[in-house]
Amino acid sequence: MKLTRRTMMQGALAGAALGGAGFAPRWSHASVALGDMTVETLSDGHLVLPADFIFGPMPKDELGPVLAANGMTPDAALTPECNLTLLRSGDSVILFDAGSGSSFQQSAGKIADALDAAGLAPEDITHVVFTHGHPDHLWGVMDDFDEPFFYEAQHFIGKTEWDYWIDPKTVDTIDPGRTTMAVGAQRRLAEMEDAMTFFEDGEEILPGVAARMTPGHTPGHMSFEIRSGSESLMVIGDAIGNHHVAFARPGWHSGSDQDQELGAATRMALMDQIANEQMRIIGFHLPGGGIGRAEKTADGYRFVQES
């Protein structure tokens, strides 16, 4: 391993973490074989969010029973997992999203430890593919010295998503509560421009990996269908952002989506497809590592976790 400021910092942080009392990370959550590929999820930690961040626009009289069925209450803080998808295919080691880095929330930004537990270092990642530009998916692309964290990797982002976050007007037009997101995305993407490859909806960006536009959460949010022969799964990012209301009532507007109406329409179409085809999905914020399926119920869907 090349000794740099980055690797020295990672070693120091890992040593401090492992010395903590009761430290028992579950870095690698779940894995599946897909033909001659292996797909697994690595933990970047979790977020801590106010309930209204998601539930704000939802009908309060109907929300309570849906949450109660999932052992939740409408006012409790949310602590969704952050699952990064790792695809090993031949000589390629492909990471979907880069995690939060150290500048977003203390409970997240743990990908260096997760990679170490998987026997990998940042330089082993050959490709980084972004679903979208929110902090928990993008900010980990740079280290604490503003250098590329995955410095040997080729980086991919949808052109629509790139154009939105790199546009200087976005900072002034985005919801005021998300201004910091826009500033942070613009800075990091500008720094990474020379390493970026852009793509459009429907393109096979890497062998067996096809892009699918799933907008609403952000303007250019992408999901990715990974296929080997007759087997497939879909990395859905935040197109389906949780295992409770997003499944039970996919048509409800979610406060986490930048375009709530479009996000709901995308979610309903995606849910219909994956339930009818019984396609495996990996959700960035779904529980237990995020791998599972959607099962139709009498009045919605439910998440069926695979371990």
PDB file of C-alpha atoms in Angstrom:
ATOM      1  CA  MET A   1       0.000   0.000   0.000  1.00  0.00           C
ATOM      2  CA  LYS A   2       1.310   3.444  -0.887  1.00  0.00           C
ATOM      3  CA  LEU A   3       2.011   5.495   2.247  1.00  0.00           C
ATOM      4  CA  THR A   4       0.286   8.873   1.986  1.00  0.00           C
ATOM      5  CA  ARG A   5      -1.362  11.344   4.322  1.00  0.00           C
ATOM      6  CA  ARG A   6      -4.578   9.502   3.536  1.00  0.00           C
ATOM      7  CA  THR A   7      -3.361   6.067   4.603  1.00  0.00           C
ATOM      8  CA  MET A   8      -1.723   7.460   7.731  1.00  0.00           C
ATOM      9  CA  MET A   9      -4.985   9.123   8.746  1.00  0.00           C
ATOM     10  CA  GLN A  10      -6.984   5.969   8.049  1.00  0.00           C
ATOM     11  CA  GLY A  11      -4.634   3.934  10.222  1.00  0.00           C
ATOM     12  CA  ALA A  12      -4.888   6.385  13.088  1.00  0.00           C
ATOM     13  CA  LEU A  13      -8.677   6.539  12.885  1.00  0.00           C
ATOM     14  CA  ALA A  14      -9.040   2.782  12.663  1.00  0.00           C
ATOM     15  CA  GLY A  15      -6.787   2.271  15.675  1.00  0.00           C
ATOM     16  CA  ALA A  16      -8.745   4.784  17.726  1.00  0.00           C
ATOM     17  CA  ALA A  17     -12.046   3.215  16.743  1.00  0.00           C
ATOM     18  CA  LEU A  18     -10.976  -0.331  17.487  1.00  0.00           C
ATOM     19  CA  GLY A  19      -9.765   0.720  20.892  1.00  0.00           C
ATOM     20  CA  GLY A  20     -13.198   1.939  21.890  1.00  0.00           C
ATOM     21  CA  ALA A  21     -15.125   0.003  24.483  1.00  0.00           C
ATOM     22  CA  GLY A  22     -17.728  -2.343  23.030  1.00  0.00           C
ATOM     23  CA  PHE A  23     -16.756  -1.593  19.436  1.00  0.00           C
ATOM     24  CA  ALA A  24     -18.375  -4.265  17.300  1.00  0.00           C
ATOM     25  CA  PRO A  25     -18.985  -3.000  13.762  1.00  0.00           C
ATOM     26  CA  ARG A  26     -20.998  -4.965  11.270  1.00  0.00           C
ATOM     27  CA  TRP A  27     -19.253  -3.596   8.221  1.00  0.00           C
ATOM     28  CA  SER A  28     -20.263  -6.211   5.670  1.00  0.00           C
ATOM     29  CA  HIS A  29     -24.005  -6.732   5.810  1.00  0.00           C
ATOM     30  CA  ALA A  30     -25.021  -9.090   3.047  1.00  0.00           C
ATOM     31  CA  SER A  31     -23.876 -10.539  -0.258  1.00  0.00           C
ATOM     32  CA  VAL A  32     -25.334 -12.361  -3.220  1.00  0.00           C
ATOM     33  CA  ALA A  33     -23.843 -14.228  -6.167  1.00  0.00           C
ATOM     34  CA  LEU A  34     -25.019 -13.014  -9.543  1.00  0.00           C
ATOM     35  CA  GLY A  35     -23.691 -15.360 -12.179  1.00  0.00           C
ATOM     36  CA  ASP A  36     -19.927 -14.899 -12.120  1.00  0.00           C
ATOM     37  CA  MET A  37     -20.271 -11.613 -10.213  1.00  0.00           C
ATOM     38  CA  THR A  38     -20.425 -11.029  -6.469  1.00  0.00           C
ATOM     39  CA  VAL A  39     -22.487  -8.187  -5.032  1.00  0.00           C
ATOM     40  CA  GLU A  40     -22.233  -7.171  -1.390  1.00  0.00           C
ATOM     41  CA  THR A  41     -23.150  -4.216   0.761  1.00  0.00           C
ATOM     42  CA  LEU A  42     -20.736  -2.352   3.003  1.00  0.00           C
ATOM     43  CA  SER A  43     -21.811  -0.076   5.825  1.00  0.00           C
ATOM     44  CA  ASP A  44     -20.932   3.609   5.817  1.00  0.00           C
ATOM     45  CA  GLY A  45     -22.641   3.913   9.208  1.00  0.00           C
ATOM     46  CA  HIS A  46     -26.052   5.506   9.614  1.00  0.00           C
ATOM     47  CA  LEU A  47     -27.768   8.873   9.543  1.00  0.00           C
ATOM     48  CA  VAL A  48     -29.730  10.634  12.268  1.00  0.00           C
ATOM     49  CA  LEU A  49     -32.704  12.524  10.836  1.00  0.00           C
ATOM     50  CA  PRO A  50     -35.718  14.338  12.287  1.00  0.00           C
ATOM     51  CA  ALA A  51     -38.955  12.514  11.539  1.00  0.00           C
ATOM     52  CA  ASP A  52     -40.377  15.456   9.585  1.00  0.00           C
ATOM     53  CA  PHE A  53     -37.544  15.193   7.075  1.00  0.00           C
ATOM     54  CA  ILE A  54     -39.518  12.302   5.568  1.00  0.00           C
ATOM     55  CA  PHE A  55     -42.951  12.421   7.178  1.00  0.00           C
ATOM     56  CA  GLY A  56     -43.599  16.185   6.966  1.00  0.00           C
ATOM     57  CA  PRO A  57     -45.914  16.219   3.919  1.00  0.00           C
ATOM     58  CA  MET A  58     -47.689  12.934   4.726  1.00  0.00           C
ATOM     59  CA  PRO A  59     -51.297  12.663   5.999  1.00  0.00           C
ATOM     60  CA  LYS A  60     -50.910  12.484   9.771  1.00  0.00           C
ATOM     61  CA  ASP A  61     -54.124  10.545  10.421  1.00  0.00           C
ATOM     62  CA  GLU A  62     -53.037   7.765   8.061  1.00  0.00           C
ATOM     63  CA  LEU A  63     -49.327   7.873   8.886  1.00  0.00           C
ATOM     64  CA  GLY A  64     -49.647   6.667  12.489  1.00  0.00           C
ATOM     65  CA  PRO A  65     -51.087   3.212  11.719  1.00  0.00           C
ATOM     66  CA  VAL A  66     -48.529   2.601   8.942  1.00  0.00           C
ATOM     67  CA  LEU A  67     -45.654   3.412  11.281  1.00  0.00           C
ATOM     68  CA  ALA A  68     -47.181   1.446  14.169  1.00  0.00           C
ATOM     69  CA  ALA A  69     -47.272  -1.635  11.940  1.00  0.00           C
ATOM     70  CA  ASN A  70     -43.495  -1.203  11.615  1.00  0.00           C
ATOM     71  CA  GLY A  71     -42.933  -0.627  15.337  1.00  0.00           C
ATOM     72  CA  MET A  72     -42.389   3.121  14.858  1.00  0.00           C
ATOM     73  CA  THR A  73     -43.922   6.399  16.003  1.00  0.00           C
ATOM     74  CA  PRO A  74     -44.361   9.598  13.955  1.00  0.00           C
ATOM     75  CA  ASP A  75     -42.107  11.769  16.121  1.00  0.00           C
ATOM     76  CA  ALA A  76     -39.110   9.519  16.824  1.00  0.00           C
ATOM     77  CA  ALA A  77     -35.769  10.364  15.222  1.00  0.00           C
ATOM     78  CA  LEU A  78     -34.867   8.221  12.214  1.00  0.00           C
ATOM     79  CA  THR A  79     -31.560   6.353  12.015  1.00  0.00           C
ATOM     80  CA  PRO A  80     -31.427   4.817   8.534  1.00  0.00           C
ATOM     81  CA  GLU A  81     -28.503   2.630   7.537  1.00  0.00           C
ATOM     82  CA  CYS A  82     -26.150   3.730   4.760  1.00  0.00           C
ATOM     83  CA  ASN A  83     -25.418   0.761   2.496  1.00  0.00           C
ATOM     84  CA  LEU A  84     -22.787   1.087  -0.211  1.00  0.00           C
ATOM     85  CA  THR A  85     -22.956  -1.569  -2.907  1.00  0.00           C
ATOM     86  CA  LEU A  86     -19.722  -3.294  -3.938  1.00  0.00           C
ATOM     87  CA  LEU A  87     -19.638  -5.266  -7.181  1.00  0.00           C
ATOM     88  CA  ARG A  88     -16.750  -7.603  -7.959  1.00  0.00           C
ATOM     89  CA  SER A  89     -16.693  -8.609 -11.613  1.00  0.00           C
ATOM     90  CA  GLY A  90     -13.515 -10.026 -13.122  1.00  0.00           C
ATOM     91  CA  ASP A  91     -10.735  -7.529 -12.445  1.00  0.00           C
ATOM     92  CA  SER A  92     -13.186  -4.738 -11.640  1.00  0.00           C
ATOM     93  CA  VAL A  93     -14.114  -3.682  -8.109  1.00  0.00           C
ATOM     94  CA  ILE A  94     -17.017  -1.269  -8.474  1.00  0.00           C
ATOM     95  CA  LEU A  95     -18.419   0.846  -5.648  1.00  0.00           C
ATOM     96  CA  PHE A  96     -21.839   2.453  -5.971  1.00  0.00           C
ATOM     97  CA  ASP A  97     -21.679   5.832  -4.170  1.00  0.00           C
ATOM     98  CA  ALA A  98     -18.808   7.095  -2.034  1.00  0.00           C
ATOM     99  CA  GLY A  99     -20.435   7.585   1.366  1.00  0.00           C
ATOM    100  CA  SER A 100     -20.454  10.698   3.540  1.00  0.00           C
ATOM    101  CA  GLY A 101     -16.832  11.318   4.395  1.00  0.00           C
ATOM    102  CA  SER A 102     -16.070  13.047   7.674  1.00  0.00           C
ATOM    103  CA  SER A 103     -17.895  16.339   7.065  1.00  0.00           C
ATOM    104  CA  PHE A 104     -21.559  15.344   7.190  1.00  0.00           C
ATOM    105  CA  GLN A 105     -22.629  13.383  10.291  1.00  0.00           C
ATOM    106  CA  GLN A 106     -20.504  11.718  12.950  1.00  0.00           C
ATOM    107  CA  SER A 107     -22.552   8.527  12.710  1.00  0.00           C
ATOM    108  CA  ALA A 108     -21.677   8.105   9.019  1.00  0.00           C
ATOM    109  CA  GLY A 109     -18.563   8.240   6.859  1.00  0.00           C
ATOM    110  CA  LYS A 110     -17.242   4.816   7.909  1.00  0.00           C
ATOM    111  CA  ILE A 111     -16.409   3.354   4.486  1.00  0.00           C
ATOM    112  CA  ALA A 112     -12.641   3.174   5.146  1.00  0.00           C
ATOM    113  CA  ASP A 113     -13.254   0.748   8.013  1.00  0.00           C
ATOM    114  CA  ALA A 114     -15.784  -1.213   5.972  1.00  0.00           C
ATOM    115  CA  LEU A 115     -13.336  -1.608   3.105  1.00  0.00           C
ATOM    116  CA  ASP A 116     -10.618  -2.722   5.507  1.00  0.00           C
ATOM    117  CA  ALA A 117     -12.939  -5.373   6.948  1.00  0.00           C
ATOM    118  CA  ALA A 118     -13.579  -6.566   3.379  1.00  0.00           C
ATOM    119  CA  GLY A 119      -9.837  -6.835   2.723  1.00  0.00           C
ATOM    120  CA  LEU A 120      -9.760  -3.798   0.449  1.00  0.00           C
ATOM    121  CA  ALA A 121      -8.037  -0.424   0.419  1.00  0.00           C
ATOM    122  CA  PRO A 122      -9.326   2.711  -1.372  1.00  0.00           C
ATOM    123  CA  GLU A 123      -6.848   2.199  -4.205  1.00  0.00           C
ATOM    124  CA  ASP A 124      -8.341  -1.250  -4.911  1.00  0.00           C
ATOM    125  CA  ILE A 125     -11.591   0.348  -6.107  1.00  0.00           C
ATOM    126  CA  THR A 126     -11.494   0.539  -9.902  1.00  0.00           C
ATOM    127  CA  HIS A 127     -14.787   2.387 -10.485  1.00  0.00           C
ATOM    128  CA  VAL A 128     -17.073   4.602  -8.386  1.00  0.00           C
ATOM    129  CA  VAL A 129     -20.627   5.020  -9.725  1.00  0.00           C
ATOM    130  CA  PHE A 130     -22.916   7.669  -8.246  1.00  0.00           C
ATOM    131  CA  THR A 131     -26.678   7.386  -7.901  1.00  0.00           C
ATOM    132  CA  HIS A 132     -26.965  11.090  -7.020  1.00  0.00           C
ATOM    133  CA  GLY A 133     -25.276  14.061  -5.406  1.00  0.00           C
ATOM    134  CA  HIS A 134     -26.612  14.175  -1.842  1.00  0.00           C
ATOM    135  CA  PRO A 135     -23.988  14.338   0.940  1.00  0.00           C
ATOM    136  CA  ASP A 136     -24.315  10.761   2.190  1.00  0.00           C
ATOM    137  CA  HIS A 137     -23.650   9.493  -1.338  1.00  0.00           C
ATOM    138  CA  LEU A 138     -21.098  11.985  -2.651  1.00  0.00           C
ATOM    139  CA  TRP A 139     -19.100  13.757   0.048  1.00  0.00           C
ATOM    140  CA  GLY A 140     -16.861  10.748   0.714  1.00  0.00           C
ATOM    141  CA  VAL A 141     -15.334  11.134  -2.726  1.00  0.00           C
ATOM    142  CA  MET A 142     -12.762  13.534  -1.186  1.00  0.00           C
ATOM    143  CA  ASP A 143     -10.629  12.898   1.889  1.00  0.00           C
ATOM    144  CA  ASP A 144      -9.878  15.315   4.714  1.00  0.00           C
ATOM    145  CA  PHE A 145      -7.052  16.843   2.676  1.00  0.00           C
ATOM    146  CA  ASP A 146      -9.360  17.531  -0.306  1.00  0.00           C
ATOM    147  CA  GLU A 147      -7.700  14.801  -2.309  1.00  0.00           C
ATOM    148  CA  PRO A 148      -9.606  12.059  -4.167  1.00  0.00           C
ATOM    149  CA  PHE A 149     -10.263   9.230  -1.697  1.00  0.00           C
ATOM    150  CA  PHE A 150     -10.576   6.530  -4.388  1.00  0.00           C
ATOM    151  CA  TYR A 151      -7.600   7.890  -6.248  1.00  0.00           C
ATOM    152  CA  GLU A 152      -7.112   4.966  -8.668  1.00  0.00           C
ATOM    153  CA  ALA A 153     -10.792   4.795  -9.680  1.00  0.00           C
ATOM    154  CA  GLN A 154     -12.684   6.012 -12.691  1.00  0.00           C
ATOM    155  CA  HIS A 155     -15.778   7.915 -11.517  1.00  0.00           C
ATOM    156  CA  PHE A 156     -19.197   7.901 -13.203  1.00  0.00           C
ATOM    157  CA  ILE A 157     -22.194  10.212 -12.767  1.00  0.00           C
ATOM    158  CA  GLY A 158     -25.313  10.823 -14.862  1.00  0.00           C
ATOM    159  CA  LYS A 159     -25.055  13.947 -16.987  1.00  0.00           C
ATOM    160  CA  THR A 160     -28.376  15.359 -15.748  1.00  0.00           C
ATOM    161  CA  GLU A 161     -27.281  15.008 -12.123  1.00  0.00           C
ATOM    162  CA  TRP A 162     -23.880  16.539 -12.864  1.00  0.00           C
ATOM    163  CA  ASP A 163     -25.408  19.496 -14.665  1.00  0.00           C
ATOM    164  CA  TYR A 164     -27.765  20.197 -11.789  1.00  0.00           C
ATOM    165  CA  TRP A 165     -25.193  20.220  -8.976  1.00  0.00           C
ATOM    166  CA  ILE A 166     -22.393  21.913 -10.905  1.00  0.00           C
ATOM    167  CA  ASP A 167     -24.698  24.767 -11.998  1.00  0.00           C
ATOM    168  CA  PRO A 168     -23.911  27.838  -9.835  1.00  0.00           C
ATOM    169  CA  LYS A 169     -27.610  28.758  -9.916  1.00  0.00           C
ATOM    170  CA  THR A 170     -28.547  25.632  -7.932  1.00  0.00           C
ATOM    171  CA  VAL A 171     -27.231  27.120  -4.689  1.00  0.00           C
ATOM    172  CA  ASP A 172     -29.716  29.996  -5.042  1.00  0.00           C
ATOM    173  CA  THR A 173     -32.713  27.997  -6.294  1.00  0.00           C
ATOM    174  CA  ILE A 174     -32.616  24.888  -4.096  1.00  0.00           C
ATOM    175  CA  ASP A 175     -34.741  24.743  -0.935  1.00  0.00           C
ATOM    176  CA  PRO A 176     -32.947  26.877   1.684  1.00  0.00           C
ATOM    177  CA  GLY A 177     -32.639  23.894   4.009  1.00  0.00           C
ATOM    178  CA  ARG A 178     -30.523  22.146   1.373  1.00  0.00           C
ATOM    179  CA  THR A 179     -28.170  25.009   0.498  1.00  0.00           C
ATOM    180  CA  THR A 180     -25.260  23.334   2.299  1.00  0.00           C
ATOM    181  CA  MET A 181     -25.867  20.211   0.217  1.00  0.00           C
ATOM    182  CA  ALA A 182     -25.610  22.237  -2.971  1.00  0.00           C
ATOM    183  CA  VAL A 183     -22.445  24.051  -1.919  1.00  0.00           C
ATOM    184  CA  GLY A 184     -20.792  20.799  -0.862  1.00  0.00           C
ATOM    185  CA  ALA A 185     -21.771  18.947  -4.041  1.00  0.00           C
ATOM    186  CA  GLN A 186     -20.598  21.721  -6.336  1.00  0.00           C
ATOM    187  CA  ARG A 187     -17.197  21.960  -4.656  1.00  0.00           C
ATOM    188  CA  ARG A 188     -16.508  18.237  -4.671  1.00  0.00           C
ATOM    189  CA  LEU A 189     -17.720  17.655  -8.212  1.00  0.00           C
ATOM    190  CA  ALA A 190     -15.638  20.556  -9.513  1.00  0.00           C
ATOM    191  CA  GLU A 191     -12.561  19.034  -7.869  1.00  0.00           C
ATOM    192  CA  MET A 192     -13.321  15.630  -9.452  1.00  0.00           C
ATOM    193  CA  GLU A 193     -14.251  16.809 -12.950  1.00  0.00           C
ATOM    194  CA  ASP A 194     -11.166  15.378 -14.667  1.00  0.00           C
ATOM    195  CA  ALA A 195     -11.863  11.940 -13.185  1.00  0.00           C
ATOM    196  CA  MET A 196     -15.563  11.897 -14.159  1.00  0.00           C
ATOM    197  CA  THR A 197     -17.245   9.998 -16.970  1.00  0.00           C
ATOM    198  CA  PHE A 198     -20.793  11.074 -17.829  1.00  0.00           C
ATOM    199  CA  PHE A 199     -23.612   8.866 -19.021  1.00  0.00           C
ATOM    200  CA  GLU A 200     -27.288   9.013 -19.982  1.00  0.00           C
ATOM    201  CA  ASP A 201     -30.371   6.993 -19.118  1.00  0.00           C
ATOM    202  CA  GLY A 202     -30.301   3.474 -20.567  1.00  0.00           C
ATOM    203  CA  GLU A 203     -26.556   3.279 -21.196  1.00  0.00           C
ATOM    204  CA  GLU A 204     -24.531   0.216 -20.262  1.00  0.00           C
ATOM    205  CA  ILE A 205     -21.851   2.118 -18.383  1.00  0.00           C
ATOM    206  CA  LEU A 206     -19.793  -0.975 -17.526  1.00  0.00           C
ATOM    207  CA  PRO A 207     -20.190  -4.612 -18.615  1.00  0.00           C
ATOM    208  CA  GLY A 208     -23.414  -5.863 -17.046  1.00  0.00           C
ATOM    209  CA  VAL A 209     -24.286  -2.493 -15.473  1.00  0.00           C
ATOM    210  CA  ALA A 210     -27.060  -0.433 -17.107  1.00  0.00           C
ATOM    211  CA  ALA A 211     -28.237   3.002 -15.959  1.00  0.00           C
ATOM    212  CA  ARG A 212     -31.894   3.756 -15.344  1.00  0.00           C
ATOM    213  CA  MET A 213     -33.166   7.255 -14.658  1.00  0.00           C
ATOM    214  CA  THR A 214     -35.265   7.326 -11.468  1.00  0.00           C
ATOM    215  CA  PRO A 215     -35.749  11.065 -10.847  1.00  0.00           C
ATOM    216  CA  GLY A 216     -37.544  12.972  -8.113  1.00  0.00           C
ATOM    217  CA  HIS A 217     -35.333  12.426  -5.113  1.00  0.00           C
ATOM    218  CA  THR A 218     -32.928  14.569  -7.126  1.00  0.00           C
ATOM    219  CA  PRO A 219     -33.351  15.774 -10.715  1.00  0.00           C
ATOM    220  CA  GLY A 220     -31.004  13.193 -12.216  1.00  0.00           C
ATOM    221  CA  HIS A 221     -31.129  10.333  -9.698  1.00  0.00           C
ATOM    222  CA  MET A 222     -30.013   7.067 -11.307  1.00  0.00           C
ATOM    223  CA  SER A 223     -30.590   3.448 -10.419  1.00  0.00           C
ATOM    224  CA  PHE A 224     -28.520   0.640 -11.928  1.00  0.00           C
ATOM    225  CA  GLU A 225     -29.555  -2.776 -13.164  1.00  0.00           C
ATOM    226  CA  ILE A 226     -26.785  -5.323 -12.726  1.00  0.00           C
ATOM    227  CA  ARG A 227     -27.268  -8.364 -14.935  1.00  0.00           C
ATOM    228  CA  SER A 228     -25.398 -11.617 -15.476  1.00  0.00           C
ATOM    229  CA  GLY A 229     -27.140 -13.988 -17.853  1.00  0.00           C
ATOM    230  CA  SER A 230     -30.729 -14.423 -16.691  1.00  0.00           C
ATOM    231  CA  GLU A 231     -30.024 -13.073 -13.182  1.00  0.00           C
ATOM    232  CA  SER A 232     -30.344  -9.433 -12.231  1.00  0.00           C
ATOM    233  CA  LEU A 233     -30.721  -6.997  -9.370  1.00  0.00           C
ATOM    234  CA  MET A 234     -31.200  -3.257  -9.155  1.00  0.00           C
ATOM    235  CA  VAL A 235     -29.211  -0.793  -7.097  1.00  0.00           C
ATOM    236  CA  ILE A 236     -31.902   1.786  -6.335  1.00  0.00           C
ATOM    237  CA  GLY A 237     -30.060   4.391  -4.265  1.00  0.00           C
ATOM    238  CA  ASP A 238     -32.722   6.594  -2.667  1.00  0.00           C
ATOM    239  CA  ALA A 239     -35.444   6.049  -5.280  1.00  0.00           C
ATOM    240  CA  ILE A 240     -37.085   3.948  -2.535  1.00  0.00           C
ATOM    241  CA  GLY A 241     -35.727   5.572   0.582  1.00  0.00           C
ATOM    242  CA  ASN A 242     -37.029   3.484   3.480  1.00  0.00           C
ATOM    243  CA  HIS A 243     -38.651   0.147   4.339  1.00  0.00           C
ATOM    244  CA  HIS A 244     -41.827   1.512   5.913  1.00  0.00           C
ATOM    245  CA  VAL A 245     -43.923   4.260   4.266  1.00  0.00           C
ATOM    246  CA  ALA A 246     -42.084   4.104   0.931  1.00  0.00           C
ATOM    247  CA  PHE A 247     -43.257   0.508   0.553  1.00  0.00           C
ATOM    248  CA  ALA A 248     -46.626   0.682   2.303  1.00  0.00           C
ATOM    249  CA  ARG A 249     -47.670   3.942   0.608  1.00  0.00           C
ATOM    250  CA  PRO A 250     -45.309   4.632  -2.324  1.00  0.00           C
ATOM    251  CA  GLY A 251     -47.653   7.289  -3.724  1.00  0.00           C
ATOM    252  CA  TRP A 252     -47.336   9.533  -0.679  1.00  0.00           C
ATOM    253  CA  HIS A 253     -45.095  12.554  -1.040  1.00  0.00           C
ATOM    254  CA  SER A 254     -41.869  12.279   0.952  1.00  0.00           C
ATOM    255  CA  GLY A 255     -40.109  15.264   2.472  1.00  0.00           C
ATOM    256  CA  SER A 256     -36.771  13.716   1.523  1.00  0.00           C
ATOM    257  CA  ASP A 257     -37.471  14.134  -2.220  1.00  0.00           C
ATOM    258  CA  GLN A 258     -36.537  17.386  -3.907  1.00  0.00           C
ATOM    259  CA  ASP A 259     -39.452  16.993  -6.339  1.00  0.00           C
ATOM    260  CA  GLN A 260     -42.030  15.223  -4.219  1.00  0.00           C
ATOM    261  CA  GLU A 261     -44.608  14.591  -6.943  1.00  0.00           C
ATOM    262  CA  LEU A 262     -42.050  13.182  -9.384  1.00  0.00           C
ATOM    263  CA  GLY A 263     -40.427  11.152  -6.611  1.00  0.00           C
ATOM    264  CA  ALA A 264     -43.751   9.495  -5.797  1.00  0.00           C
ATOM    265  CA  ALA A 265     -44.456   8.711  -9.461  1.00  0.00           C
ATOM    266  CA  THR A 266     -40.998   7.184  -9.862  1.00  0.00           C
ATOM    267  CA  ARG A 267     -41.404   5.165  -6.680  1.00  0.00           C
ATOM    268  CA  MET A 268     -44.766   3.729  -7.742  1.00  0.00           C
ATOM    269  CA  ALA A 269     -43.481   2.705 -11.175  1.00  0.00           C
ATOM    270  CA  LEU A 270     -40.331   1.165  -9.740  1.00  0.00           C
ATOM    271  CA  MET A 271     -42.238  -0.668  -7.007  1.00  0.00           C
ATOM    272  CA  ASP A 272     -44.647  -2.114  -9.565  1.00  0.00           C
ATOM    273  CA  GLN A 273     -41.780  -3.389 -11.695  1.00  0.00           C
ATOM    274  CA  ILE A 274     -39.681  -4.975  -8.981  1.00  0.00           C
ATOM    275  CA  ALA A 275     -42.706  -6.616  -7.337  1.00  0.00           C
ATOM    276  CA  ASN A 276     -44.034  -8.042 -10.614  1.00  0.00           C
ATOM    277  CA  GLU A 277     -40.618  -9.279 -11.710  1.00  0.00           C
ATOM    278  CA  GLN A 278     -39.554 -10.283  -8.182  1.00  0.00           C
ATOM    279  CA  MET A 279     -36.274  -8.543  -8.877  1.00  0.00           C
ATOM    280  CA  ARG A 280     -33.787  -8.195  -6.054  1.00  0.00           C
ATOM    281  CA  ILE A 281     -33.009  -4.643  -5.028  1.00  0.00           C
ATOM    282  CA  ILE A 282     -30.337  -2.967  -2.946  1.00  0.00           C
ATOM    283  CA  GLY A 283     -31.540   0.175  -1.194  1.00  0.00           C
ATOM    284  CA  PHE A 284     -29.073   2.626   0.286  1.00  0.00           C
ATOM    285  CA  HIS A 285     -31.230   3.167   3.392  1.00  0.00           C
ATOM    286  CA  LEU A 286     -33.016  -0.181   3.644  1.00  0.00           C
ATOM    287  CA  PRO A 287     -32.367  -2.300   6.770  1.00  0.00           C
ATOM    288  CA  GLY A 288     -30.100  -5.294   7.267  1.00  0.00           C
ATOM    289  CA  GLY A 289     -27.734  -4.335   4.483  1.00  0.00           C
ATOM    290  CA  GLY A 290     -30.479  -3.312   2.065  1.00  0.00           C
ATOM    291  CA  ILE A 291     -30.826  -6.442  -0.068  1.00  0.00           C
ATOM    292  CA  GLY A 292     -34.365  -7.725  -0.584  1.00  0.00           C
ATOM    293  CA  ARG A 293     -37.507  -7.698  -2.678  1.00  0.00           C
ATOM    294  CA  ALA A 294     -40.868  -5.945  -2.803  1.00  0.00           C
ATOM    295  CA  GLU A 295     -43.947  -8.040  -2.087  1.00  0.00           C
ATOM    296  CA  LYS A 296     -47.449  -6.838  -2.981  1.00  0.00           C
ATOM    297  CA  THR A 297     -49.940  -6.480  -0.135  1.00  0.00           C
ATOM    298  CA  ALA A 298     -53.653  -5.648  -0.111  1.00  0.00           C
ATOM    299  CA  ASP A 299     -53.045  -1.896  -0.128  1.00  0.00           C
ATOM    300  CA  GLY A 300     -49.369  -1.406  -0.910  1.00  0.00           C
ATOM    301  CA  TYR A 301     -46.105  -3.314  -0.682  1.00  0.00           C
ATOM    302  CA  ARG A 302     -43.759  -4.620   1.956  1.00  0.00           C
ATOM    303  CA  PHE A 303     -39.994  -5.043   2.041  1.00  0.00           C
ATOM    304  CA  VAL A 304     -38.793  -8.652   2.240  1.00  0.00           C
ATOM    305  CA  GLN A 305     -35.217  -8.628   3.456  1.00  0.00           C
ATOM    306  CA  GLU A 306     -32.623 -11.106   2.247  1.00  0.00           C
ATOM    307  CA  SER A 307     -29.573 -11.834   4.371  1.00  0.00           C
TER     308      SER A 307
END
